[in-house]
Amino acid sequence: MRSSNAVLVVACLVLISNYAFLTAAGGDYNYKDALTKSILFLEAQRSGKLPPNSRIPWRDDSALDDGKLANVDLVGGYYDAGDNVKYGLPMAFTVTTLAWTALAYESELSAAGELENVYAAISWGTDYFLKASAKKNSLWVQVGDPVADHQCWVRPENMKTPRTLYKIDEHTPGTEIAAETAAAMAASSIVFRNHNRTYSRQLINKAKLLYEFARNHKGTYDGECPFYCSYSGYNDELLWAASWLYIATKRIKYQKHITQEGISASVAEFSWDLKYAGAEILLSGVHLTEGGLNNFKRQADNFVCAVLPDTPFHQVYISPGGLIHLRDGANTQYVTGTAFLFGIYGDILMKNHQTVSCGNQVIQPSRLKEFAKQQMDYLLGSNPRGRSYMVGFGANSPTQPHHRASSVPVISPDTIVSCSMSFVNWYNKNQPNPNVLTGAIVGGPDRYDNFDDQRWDSSKLEPTTYINALAIGPLAKLAIHGS
């Protein structure tokens, strides 16, 4: 019994010390600069024919024949991370969260001079999705053979690896990807409604078709495994898509799908695979301001209670230095995802004079905003190592992101690259990348705040589009309001 008590005391002391560090370690940074740079990273991830005003001097046109194997045009879209594959599920999640950011932080992005750049980031994705979904009940969900791609360390401008095509249809369903793409199109249709009504109508019409396809042909697509396996199933994406379609159209059918068919759950993360927390916070906002929907506030509150270290229901591990750590490999996605949702939910609660209930404990909206700022500040430099995890920003930022285009020097597009020698020539060299991947938020430290700036460690050094997409909202809020 004494042993158990001792463990409990130690655990409490660790929690208290973590909370003390979180409270004390905040900093004030040039958030506007971080915001600008975080958007630049997304531009560095573009595939296809780059626009004349491209701001990334070391990137050029790439993958201009994507789709030709099936006589379709699949040029464009985004490379997900440090490789040269275009994966549909994380790309769609990137666009959905970018659209939500543009809607929630329109005034802040405008004041920071970045709203048009965010619009461009969204449309770079939705233009591609319109091509990928040209045929009814069919969606091209991936371009590029991931096994062959991972055996060659080469810039996309020079790649000769197979651009294998993957699709879902009535015979090979993929509810998660279809529903997430529907959510991306629906959310984006709202963004462009007052700027390009024709384009907005295209997006919402396609979103409706993709959503019906997802509902009527249910099944999990495993073709993006082992890189993007959906471990959470597809019920979260169906709820997420129905929510965005209801907000975009106000049609009763989507409201009924939410209230009568929707399955929700209390969770402790928000990610490309798990959307429940996002949908619940989104729907809580609709319910509190308009009514007419089931109140998802309890589950939204449960998400907050599971994350905050100072609640009786906390589940999420917080590193000794104060960072959320759910799992190795792009862990910073959970950091920026939490900061994003906490900022959104905090604003919703404050606007409607509400608080979070964690049993008998009441959490004020200001605590959510404080925690969101603390997490973002950790990434920018307020951490035990005193270093930034955003490339090209702050002190001692990463110099060796796990990223092909950044780590391979610019060479003629006609140059034939030996895949076997590419790792010797570029991947294994312990020196800064020749092309600075400005704004990329890397995977981040381990659960003990340890971090080594070495390219080979993809779990810590690889950036992704969705890490940055989720950071743009919190950074815009901090840039203008400071909290």
Short mmCIF file of C-alpha atoms in Angstrom, two decimals:
data_model
loop_
_atom_site.label_atom_id
_atom_site.label_comp_id
_atom_site.label_asym_id
_atom_site.label_seq_id
_atom_site.Cartn_x
_atom_site.Cartn_y
_atom_site.Cartn_z
CA MET A 1 0.00 0.00 0.00
CA ARG A 2 2.83 2.38 0.83
CA SER A 3 4.39 1.54 -2.53
CA SER A 4 1.16 2.43 -4.38
CA ASN A 5 0.88 5.68 -2.45
CA ALA A 6 4.46 6.53 -3.29
CA VAL A 7 3.78 5.96 -6.99
CA LEU A 8 0.70 8.14 -6.74
CA VAL A 9 2.64 10.93 -5.03
CA VAL A 10 5.38 10.79 -7.68
CA ALA A 11 2.78 10.84 -10.46
CA CYS A 12 1.10 13.86 -8.89
CA LEU A 13 4.44 15.66 -8.52
CA VAL A 14 5.24 14.97 -12.19
CA LEU A 15 1.84 16.32 -13.23
CA ILE A 16 2.23 19.41 -11.05
CA SER A 17 5.76 20.06 -12.34
CA ASN A 18 4.56 19.67 -15.92
CA TYR A 19 1.74 22.09 -15.29
CA ALA A 20 4.13 24.55 -13.64
CA PHE A 21 6.42 24.40 -16.66
CA LEU A 22 3.46 24.90 -18.99
CA THR A 23 2.38 27.95 -17.02
CA ALA A 24 5.84 29.49 -16.79
CA ALA A 25 7.38 28.62 -20.12
CA GLY A 26 5.26 30.71 -22.43
CA GLY A 27 6.95 33.26 -24.64
CA ASP A 28 6.16 36.06 -27.02
CA TYR A 29 7.25 35.49 -30.58
CA ASN A 30 6.87 37.10 -33.96
CA TYR A 31 3.73 35.10 -34.62
CA LYS A 32 3.03 36.94 -37.85
CA ASP A 33 6.38 35.80 -39.23
CA ALA A 34 5.64 32.23 -38.09
CA LEU A 35 2.22 32.43 -39.76
CA THR A 36 3.69 33.60 -43.06
CA LYS A 37 6.32 30.88 -42.99
CA SER A 38 3.84 28.15 -42.09
CA ILE A 39 1.91 28.93 -45.29
CA LEU A 40 5.10 28.98 -47.35
CA PHE A 41 5.70 25.36 -46.39
CA LEU A 42 2.39 24.35 -47.99
CA GLU A 43 3.51 26.04 -51.19
CA ALA A 44 6.70 23.97 -51.08
CA GLN A 45 4.50 20.85 -51.06
CA ARG A 46 2.71 21.65 -54.31
CA SER A 47 2.74 19.11 -57.10
CA GLY A 48 2.07 19.88 -60.75
CA LYS A 49 2.50 23.02 -62.82
CA LEU A 50 3.55 25.78 -60.46
CA PRO A 51 2.15 29.29 -60.92
CA PRO A 52 4.35 32.16 -62.16
CA ASN A 53 4.16 33.77 -58.71
CA SER A 54 5.53 30.71 -56.90
CA ARG A 55 7.42 31.86 -53.81
CA ILE A 56 9.64 28.80 -53.46
CA PRO A 57 12.66 29.43 -55.71
CA TRP A 58 14.07 25.89 -55.48
CA ARG A 59 10.82 24.16 -56.45
CA ASP A 60 9.70 23.70 -60.08
CA ASP A 61 7.05 21.84 -62.06
CA SER A 62 6.76 18.15 -61.21
CA ALA A 63 4.60 15.08 -61.91
CA LEU A 64 3.07 16.65 -65.03
CA ASP A 65 2.05 13.23 -66.38
CA ASP A 66 0.09 12.17 -63.30
CA GLY A 67 -3.02 10.32 -64.42
CA LYS A 68 -1.84 9.46 -67.93
CA LEU A 69 -1.70 5.76 -67.09
CA ALA A 70 -5.52 5.86 -67.00
CA ASN A 71 -6.00 8.68 -69.53
CA VAL A 72 -7.11 11.11 -66.83
CA ASP A 73 -5.68 14.41 -65.61
CA LEU A 74 -4.44 14.14 -62.03
CA VAL A 75 -1.83 16.88 -62.20
CA GLY A 76 -1.70 19.07 -59.10
CA GLY A 77 -2.49 18.57 -55.45
CA TYR A 78 0.01 18.16 -52.63
CA TYR A 79 2.78 15.81 -51.63
CA ASP A 80 1.87 14.84 -48.10
CA ALA A 81 5.26 14.99 -46.39
CA GLY A 82 8.90 14.37 -47.26
CA ASP A 83 8.16 11.93 -50.06
CA ASN A 84 6.71 12.33 -53.56
CA VAL A 85 3.40 10.49 -53.17
CA LYS A 86 -0.02 12.15 -53.26
CA TYR A 87 -2.26 10.51 -50.63
CA GLY A 88 -5.94 11.39 -50.76
CA LEU A 89 -6.94 11.05 -47.10
CA PRO A 90 -4.36 13.36 -45.51
CA MET A 91 -4.62 15.79 -48.43
CA ALA A 92 -8.38 16.09 -47.96
CA PHE A 93 -7.98 16.58 -44.20
CA THR A 94 -5.40 19.29 -44.89
CA VAL A 95 -7.89 21.13 -47.10
CA THR A 96 -10.84 20.70 -44.72
CA THR A 97 -8.89 22.19 -41.83
CA LEU A 98 -7.52 24.99 -44.02
CA ALA A 99 -11.09 25.85 -45.01
CA TRP A 100 -12.22 25.85 -41.38
CA THR A 101 -9.28 28.10 -40.58
CA ALA A 102 -10.28 30.54 -43.34
CA LEU A 103 -13.84 30.65 -41.99
CA ALA A 104 -12.99 30.92 -38.30
CA TYR A 105 -10.09 33.35 -38.66
CA GLU A 106 -10.99 35.33 -41.75
CA SER A 107 -10.51 38.72 -40.06
CA GLU A 108 -7.23 37.70 -38.43
CA LEU A 109 -5.81 36.28 -41.67
CA SER A 110 -6.89 39.39 -43.52
CA ALA A 111 -5.28 41.67 -40.92
CA ALA A 112 -2.07 39.65 -41.19
CA GLY A 113 -2.12 39.93 -44.99
CA GLU A 114 -2.36 36.15 -45.46
CA LEU A 115 -6.01 35.52 -46.37
CA GLU A 116 -5.40 35.34 -50.12
CA ASN A 117 -2.50 32.95 -49.58
CA VAL A 118 -4.74 30.66 -47.54
CA TYR A 119 -7.40 30.84 -50.26
CA ALA A 120 -4.74 29.81 -52.77
CA ALA A 121 -3.66 26.92 -50.54
CA ILE A 122 -7.25 25.68 -50.36
CA SER A 123 -7.96 25.95 -54.06
CA TRP A 124 -4.69 24.16 -54.92
CA GLY A 125 -6.25 21.18 -53.19
CA THR A 126 -9.85 21.56 -54.36
CA ASP A 127 -8.82 22.03 -58.01
CA TYR A 128 -7.15 18.63 -57.74
CA PHE A 129 -10.15 17.04 -56.03
CA LEU A 130 -12.45 18.20 -58.83
CA LYS A 131 -10.24 16.33 -61.28
CA ALA A 132 -9.97 13.27 -59.04
CA SER A 133 -13.76 13.03 -58.66
CA ALA A 134 -14.77 13.77 -62.25
CA LYS A 135 -16.60 10.46 -62.61
CA LYS A 136 -19.61 9.74 -60.38
CA ASN A 137 -19.11 7.09 -57.67
CA SER A 138 -15.39 7.07 -58.34
CA LEU A 139 -12.49 8.89 -56.73
CA TRP A 140 -8.79 8.75 -57.50
CA VAL A 141 -7.23 8.56 -54.04
CA GLN A 142 -3.49 8.17 -54.55
CA VAL A 143 -0.80 8.83 -57.13
CA GLY A 144 2.60 7.18 -56.80
CA ASP A 145 3.89 3.78 -55.77
CA PRO A 146 4.93 4.34 -52.12
CA VAL A 147 7.27 1.35 -51.97
CA ALA A 148 9.22 2.41 -55.06
CA ASP A 149 9.12 6.04 -53.93
CA HIS A 150 10.63 5.19 -50.56
CA GLN A 151 13.49 3.37 -52.30
CA CYS A 152 14.64 6.54 -54.04
CA TRP A 153 15.78 9.80 -52.42
CA VAL A 154 15.09 12.24 -55.23
CA ARG A 155 13.41 15.58 -55.81
CA PRO A 156 9.93 15.36 -57.39
CA GLU A 157 11.29 17.33 -60.34
CA ASN A 158 13.66 14.44 -61.10
CA MET A 159 11.68 11.39 -60.03
CA LYS A 160 11.29 8.46 -62.40
CA THR A 161 9.52 6.16 -59.95
CA PRO A 162 6.13 4.73 -61.02
CA ARG A 163 3.18 7.10 -60.76
CA THR A 164 0.81 4.24 -60.03
CA LEU A 165 -2.85 5.23 -59.71
CA TYR A 166 -5.25 4.09 -57.00
CA LYS A 167 -9.00 4.69 -56.91
CA ILE A 168 -12.13 3.80 -55.02
CA ASP A 169 -15.47 3.04 -56.67
CA GLU A 170 -18.64 0.99 -56.14
CA HIS A 171 -16.63 -2.24 -56.21
CA THR A 172 -13.71 -1.01 -54.11
CA PRO A 173 -15.25 1.41 -51.59
CA GLY A 174 -13.38 3.80 -49.36
CA THR A 175 -15.84 5.54 -47.10
CA GLU A 176 -13.21 7.41 -45.07
CA ILE A 177 -11.55 9.02 -48.08
CA ALA A 178 -14.80 9.78 -49.93
CA ALA A 179 -16.38 11.36 -46.85
CA GLU A 180 -13.26 13.37 -45.96
CA THR A 181 -13.04 14.67 -49.53
CA ALA A 182 -16.74 15.57 -49.33
CA ALA A 183 -16.03 17.49 -46.12
CA ALA A 184 -13.14 19.32 -47.79
CA MET A 185 -15.30 20.31 -50.76
CA ALA A 186 -18.26 21.37 -48.59
CA ALA A 187 -16.17 23.47 -46.21
CA SER A 188 -14.30 25.05 -49.13
CA SER A 189 -17.57 25.87 -50.89
CA ILE A 190 -18.45 28.13 -47.95
CA VAL A 191 -15.04 29.81 -48.14
CA PHE A 192 -15.47 30.72 -51.82
CA ARG A 193 -19.20 31.50 -51.75
CA ASN A 194 -18.74 35.25 -51.67
CA HIS A 195 -15.70 35.30 -53.95
CA ASN A 196 -16.46 32.86 -56.75
CA ARG A 197 -20.02 31.59 -56.68
CA THR A 198 -19.61 29.39 -59.73
CA TYR A 199 -16.62 27.63 -58.21
CA SER A 200 -18.42 27.36 -54.87
CA ARG A 201 -21.38 25.64 -56.54
CA GLN A 202 -19.05 23.19 -58.26
CA LEU A 203 -17.55 22.28 -54.93
CA ILE A 204 -20.80 21.82 -53.03
CA ASN A 205 -22.37 19.79 -55.83
CA LYS A 206 -19.36 17.47 -55.88
CA ALA A 207 -19.38 17.28 -52.08
CA LYS A 208 -22.99 16.07 -52.12
CA LEU A 209 -22.19 13.33 -54.63
CA LEU A 210 -19.10 12.17 -52.76
CA TYR A 211 -21.00 12.06 -49.49
CA GLU A 212 -23.76 9.91 -50.99
CA PHE A 213 -21.10 7.68 -52.49
CA ALA A 214 -19.51 7.32 -49.05
CA ARG A 215 -22.86 6.51 -47.40
CA ASN A 216 -24.17 4.13 -50.04
CA HIS A 217 -20.98 2.14 -50.61
CA LYS A 218 -19.54 1.62 -47.17
CA GLY A 219 -16.18 0.03 -46.67
CA THR A 220 -12.66 0.83 -45.55
CA TYR A 221 -10.03 1.23 -48.25
CA ASP A 222 -6.67 -0.18 -47.21
CA GLY A 223 -4.75 0.82 -50.34
CA GLU A 224 -3.00 3.67 -48.52
CA CYS A 225 -1.65 1.31 -45.84
CA PRO A 226 0.77 1.04 -44.17
CA PHE A 227 1.28 4.80 -44.42
CA TYR A 228 -2.30 6.04 -43.96
CA CYS A 229 -4.37 3.22 -42.51
CA SER A 230 -7.68 4.29 -41.02
CA TYR A 231 -7.64 2.70 -37.58
CA SER A 232 -10.68 4.64 -36.35
CA GLY A 233 -13.14 3.41 -39.00
CA TYR A 234 -15.37 5.64 -41.10
CA ASN A 235 -18.13 6.78 -38.73
CA ASP A 236 -16.15 9.87 -37.73
CA GLU A 237 -15.70 10.92 -41.37
CA LEU A 238 -19.40 10.41 -42.09
CA LEU A 239 -20.36 12.63 -39.14
CA TRP A 240 -17.70 15.17 -40.14
CA ALA A 241 -18.88 15.31 -43.76
CA ALA A 242 -22.57 15.53 -42.81
CA SER A 243 -21.74 18.39 -40.43
CA TRP A 244 -19.97 20.42 -43.10
CA LEU A 245 -22.72 19.70 -45.64
CA TYR A 246 -25.36 20.84 -43.18
CA ILE A 247 -23.48 24.05 -42.42
CA ALA A 248 -22.95 24.67 -46.15
CA THR A 249 -26.53 23.93 -47.27
CA LYS A 250 -28.80 24.07 -44.16
CA ARG A 251 -30.69 21.15 -45.67
CA ILE A 252 -32.76 19.10 -43.24
CA LYS A 253 -31.55 15.80 -44.74
CA TYR A 254 -28.04 16.42 -43.43
CA GLN A 255 -29.38 17.46 -40.06
CA LYS A 256 -31.27 14.16 -39.90
CA HIS A 257 -28.16 12.25 -40.87
CA ILE A 258 -26.35 13.90 -37.95
CA THR A 259 -29.09 13.37 -35.38
CA GLN A 260 -30.48 10.02 -36.53
CA GLU A 261 -27.53 8.24 -38.15
CA GLY A 262 -24.49 10.00 -36.76
CA ILE A 263 -22.23 8.08 -34.42
CA SER A 264 -20.01 10.07 -32.11
CA ALA A 265 -17.53 9.26 -29.37
CA SER A 266 -15.47 10.90 -26.66
CA VAL A 267 -11.84 11.01 -27.80
CA ALA A 268 -8.55 12.59 -26.81
CA GLU A 269 -7.09 13.49 -30.22
CA PHE A 270 -7.87 15.23 -33.49
CA SER A 271 -6.00 14.02 -36.55
CA TRP A 272 -6.22 12.96 -40.19
CA ASP A 273 -7.57 9.62 -38.94
CA LEU A 274 -9.83 10.70 -36.08
CA LYS A 275 -12.32 13.54 -36.65
CA TYR A 276 -14.83 13.12 -33.80
CA ALA A 277 -13.50 15.98 -31.68
CA GLY A 278 -13.54 18.35 -34.66
CA ALA A 279 -17.10 17.40 -35.61
CA GLU A 280 -18.31 17.71 -32.01
CA ILE A 281 -16.82 21.16 -31.56
CA LEU A 282 -18.13 22.23 -34.96
CA LEU A 283 -21.63 21.01 -34.09
CA SER A 284 -21.48 22.50 -30.60
CA GLY A 285 -20.95 25.87 -32.21
CA VAL A 286 -23.96 25.38 -34.48
CA HIS A 287 -26.12 24.16 -31.60
CA LEU A 288 -25.20 27.00 -29.25
CA THR A 289 -25.75 29.71 -31.85
CA GLU A 290 -28.64 28.31 -33.90
CA GLY A 291 -30.13 25.35 -32.03
CA GLY A 292 -31.87 22.52 -33.86
CA LEU A 293 -29.12 19.94 -33.44
CA ASN A 294 -28.30 17.45 -30.74
CA ASN A 295 -26.03 19.05 -28.24
CA PHE A 296 -22.56 17.63 -28.78
CA LYS A 297 -21.13 19.88 -26.10
CA ARG A 298 -20.65 17.10 -23.54
CA GLN A 299 -18.35 15.19 -25.87
CA ALA A 300 -16.56 18.38 -26.89
CA ASP A 301 -16.02 19.05 -23.18
CA ASN A 302 -14.76 15.49 -22.72
CA PHE A 303 -12.07 16.15 -25.33
CA VAL A 304 -10.87 19.15 -23.35
CA CYS A 305 -10.96 17.22 -20.08
CA ALA A 306 -8.94 14.38 -21.59
CA VAL A 307 -6.20 16.72 -22.80
CA LEU A 308 -5.73 19.32 -20.07
CA PRO A 309 -3.25 18.13 -17.45
CA ASP A 310 -5.05 19.91 -14.61
CA THR A 311 -8.39 18.06 -14.83
CA PRO A 312 -9.43 14.87 -13.02
CA PHE A 313 -10.07 13.12 -16.36
CA HIS A 314 -6.82 13.84 -18.20
CA GLN A 315 -5.63 10.99 -20.44
CA VAL A 316 -3.04 12.57 -22.70
CA TYR A 317 0.62 12.27 -21.79
CA ILE A 318 2.41 15.59 -21.33
CA SER A 319 6.20 15.51 -21.69
CA PRO A 320 8.38 16.79 -18.81
CA GLY A 321 8.80 19.99 -20.80
CA GLY A 322 5.07 20.41 -21.32
CA LEU A 323 4.31 19.07 -24.81
CA ILE A 324 1.42 16.83 -25.76
CA HIS A 325 2.82 13.48 -26.81
CA LEU A 326 0.46 10.83 -28.16
CA ARG A 327 2.77 8.73 -30.31
CA ASP A 328 6.06 8.84 -32.15
CA GLY A 329 5.95 9.90 -35.78
CA ALA A 330 4.62 13.37 -36.68
CA ASN A 331 3.58 13.89 -33.05
CA THR A 332 3.34 17.63 -33.59
CA GLN A 333 0.14 17.05 -35.57
CA TYR A 334 -1.57 16.34 -32.23
CA VAL A 335 -0.04 19.49 -30.80
CA THR A 336 -1.21 21.81 -33.57
CA GLY A 337 -4.53 19.92 -33.81
CA THR A 338 -5.24 20.46 -30.13
CA ALA A 339 -4.18 24.11 -30.29
CA PHE A 340 -6.47 24.59 -33.28
CA LEU A 341 -9.54 23.02 -31.65
CA PHE A 342 -8.92 24.66 -28.28
CA GLY A 343 -8.76 28.05 -29.97
CA ILE A 344 -11.97 27.44 -31.94
CA TYR A 345 -13.84 25.99 -28.96
CA GLY A 346 -12.63 28.68 -26.60
CA ASP A 347 -14.05 31.33 -28.91
CA ILE A 348 -17.36 29.45 -29.22
CA LEU A 349 -17.69 29.13 -25.46
CA MET A 350 -16.77 32.74 -24.79
CA LYS A 351 -19.22 34.01 -27.41
CA ASN A 352 -22.05 32.00 -25.87
CA HIS A 353 -21.09 32.57 -22.21
CA GLN A 354 -20.37 28.88 -21.66
CA THR A 355 -17.72 26.92 -19.80
CA VAL A 356 -16.28 23.39 -19.94
CA SER A 357 -17.46 20.86 -17.37
CA CYS A 358 -15.00 18.21 -16.22
CA GLY A 359 -17.13 16.51 -13.59
CA ASN A 360 -17.42 19.07 -10.80
CA GLN A 361 -14.54 21.13 -12.18
CA VAL A 362 -15.39 24.14 -14.30
CA ILE A 363 -12.88 25.19 -16.96
CA GLN A 364 -13.06 28.74 -18.27
CA PRO A 365 -12.59 29.41 -22.02
CA SER A 366 -9.50 31.43 -21.19
CA ARG A 367 -7.78 28.23 -19.99
CA LEU A 368 -8.25 26.65 -23.42
CA LYS A 369 -6.68 29.65 -25.10
CA GLU A 370 -3.83 29.66 -22.59
CA PHE A 371 -3.07 25.99 -23.20
CA ALA A 372 -3.24 26.44 -26.97
CA LYS A 373 -0.73 29.28 -26.75
CA GLN A 374 1.55 27.23 -24.51
CA GLN A 375 1.62 24.38 -27.00
CA MET A 376 2.38 26.67 -29.94
CA ASP A 377 5.03 28.50 -27.92
CA TYR A 378 6.72 25.19 -27.16
CA LEU A 379 7.04 24.54 -30.89
CA LEU A 380 8.45 28.01 -31.46
CA GLY A 381 11.06 27.85 -28.72
CA SER A 382 9.62 27.76 -25.18
CA ASN A 383 10.88 24.28 -24.37
CA PRO A 384 13.68 22.67 -22.35
CA ARG A 385 16.01 22.71 -25.36
CA GLY A 386 15.30 26.34 -26.16
CA ARG A 387 14.93 25.52 -29.83
CA SER A 388 12.33 26.06 -32.51
CA TYR A 389 10.70 23.13 -34.30
CA MET A 390 9.73 25.30 -37.27
CA VAL A 391 12.37 25.41 -40.01
CA GLY A 392 13.72 28.89 -40.61
CA PHE A 393 12.08 30.41 -37.55
CA GLY A 394 13.52 31.23 -34.15
CA ALA A 395 16.51 29.82 -32.32
CA ASN A 396 18.34 26.70 -33.43
CA SER A 397 15.62 25.62 -35.84
CA PRO A 398 15.89 22.27 -37.68
CA THR A 399 18.38 22.22 -40.56
CA GLN A 400 17.92 18.63 -41.75
CA PRO A 401 14.19 18.04 -42.28
CA HIS A 402 13.43 14.57 -43.63
CA HIS A 403 12.35 15.88 -47.03
CA ARG A 404 13.52 14.95 -50.51
CA ALA A 405 13.03 18.25 -52.32
CA SER A 406 14.70 20.19 -49.53
CA SER A 407 17.69 17.89 -49.00
CA VAL A 408 18.64 17.28 -52.65
CA PRO A 409 20.36 20.14 -54.53
CA VAL A 410 18.58 21.62 -57.52
CA ILE A 411 19.73 19.74 -60.60
CA SER A 412 18.60 19.73 -64.21
CA PRO A 413 15.25 17.97 -64.70
CA ASP A 414 16.95 15.88 -67.39
CA THR A 415 19.47 14.48 -64.92
CA ILE A 416 19.10 10.74 -64.37
CA VAL A 417 19.38 9.99 -60.67
CA SER A 418 20.62 6.63 -59.41
CA CYS A 419 18.21 5.57 -56.67
CA SER A 420 20.81 3.37 -55.01
CA MET A 421 23.32 6.23 -54.87
CA SER A 422 20.75 8.87 -53.91
CA PHE A 423 20.88 7.84 -50.26
CA VAL A 424 24.68 7.98 -50.24
CA ASN A 425 24.80 11.32 -52.03
CA TRP A 426 22.09 13.16 -50.11
CA TYR A 427 20.12 11.24 -47.49
CA ASN A 428 23.08 10.10 -45.37
CA LYS A 429 25.01 13.36 -45.41
CA ASN A 430 25.11 14.90 -41.96
CA GLN A 431 24.85 18.52 -43.09
CA PRO A 432 22.12 21.13 -43.47
CA ASN A 433 19.71 20.72 -46.35
CA PRO A 434 20.76 22.85 -49.34
CA ASN A 435 17.20 24.15 -49.78
CA VAL A 436 15.67 25.70 -46.67
CA LEU A 437 12.17 24.29 -46.11
CA THR A 438 10.91 27.51 -44.60
CA GLY A 439 7.98 27.18 -42.21
CA ALA A 440 7.91 23.40 -42.00
CA ILE A 441 6.99 22.16 -38.53
CA VAL A 442 8.86 18.89 -38.10
CA GLY A 443 7.64 15.82 -36.22
CA GLY A 444 9.19 17.11 -33.01
CA PRO A 445 10.83 15.65 -29.90
CA ASP A 446 10.10 12.35 -28.21
CA ARG A 447 8.07 11.92 -25.03
CA TYR A 448 11.07 13.03 -22.96
CA ASP A 449 11.71 16.19 -25.02
CA ASN A 450 14.75 14.64 -26.70
CA PHE A 451 15.55 15.74 -30.23
CA ASP A 452 18.49 15.36 -32.61
CA ASP A 453 18.59 17.28 -35.88
CA GLN A 454 19.40 14.32 -38.13
CA ARG A 455 17.57 13.71 -41.39
CA TRP A 456 17.40 9.95 -41.06
CA ASP A 457 15.07 10.16 -38.06
CA SER A 458 11.78 10.60 -39.91
CA SER A 459 9.69 10.34 -36.73
CA LYS A 460 11.22 13.59 -35.47
CA LEU A 461 12.33 15.39 -38.65
CA GLU A 462 9.58 14.76 -41.21
CA PRO A 463 7.07 17.57 -41.73
CA THR A 464 3.55 17.08 -43.13
CA THR A 465 0.93 19.30 -44.72
CA TYR A 466 -1.61 18.62 -41.96
CA ILE A 467 0.77 19.60 -39.14
CA ASN A 468 1.09 23.04 -40.73
CA ALA A 469 -2.53 23.36 -41.84
CA LEU A 470 -3.60 22.96 -38.21
CA ALA A 471 -1.03 25.55 -37.05
CA ILE A 472 -2.22 28.39 -39.30
CA GLY A 473 -5.33 29.21 -37.26
CA PRO A 474 -3.59 29.37 -33.88
CA LEU A 475 -0.75 31.43 -35.36
CA ALA A 476 -3.18 33.87 -36.99
CA LYS A 477 -4.98 34.30 -33.68
CA LEU A 478 -1.70 34.86 -31.83
CA ALA A 479 -0.42 37.24 -34.50
CA ILE A 480 -3.39 39.57 -34.12
CA HIS A 481 -4.64 39.05 -30.57
CA GLY A 482 -1.62 37.60 -28.77
CA SER A 483 -3.73 34.82 -27.27
#
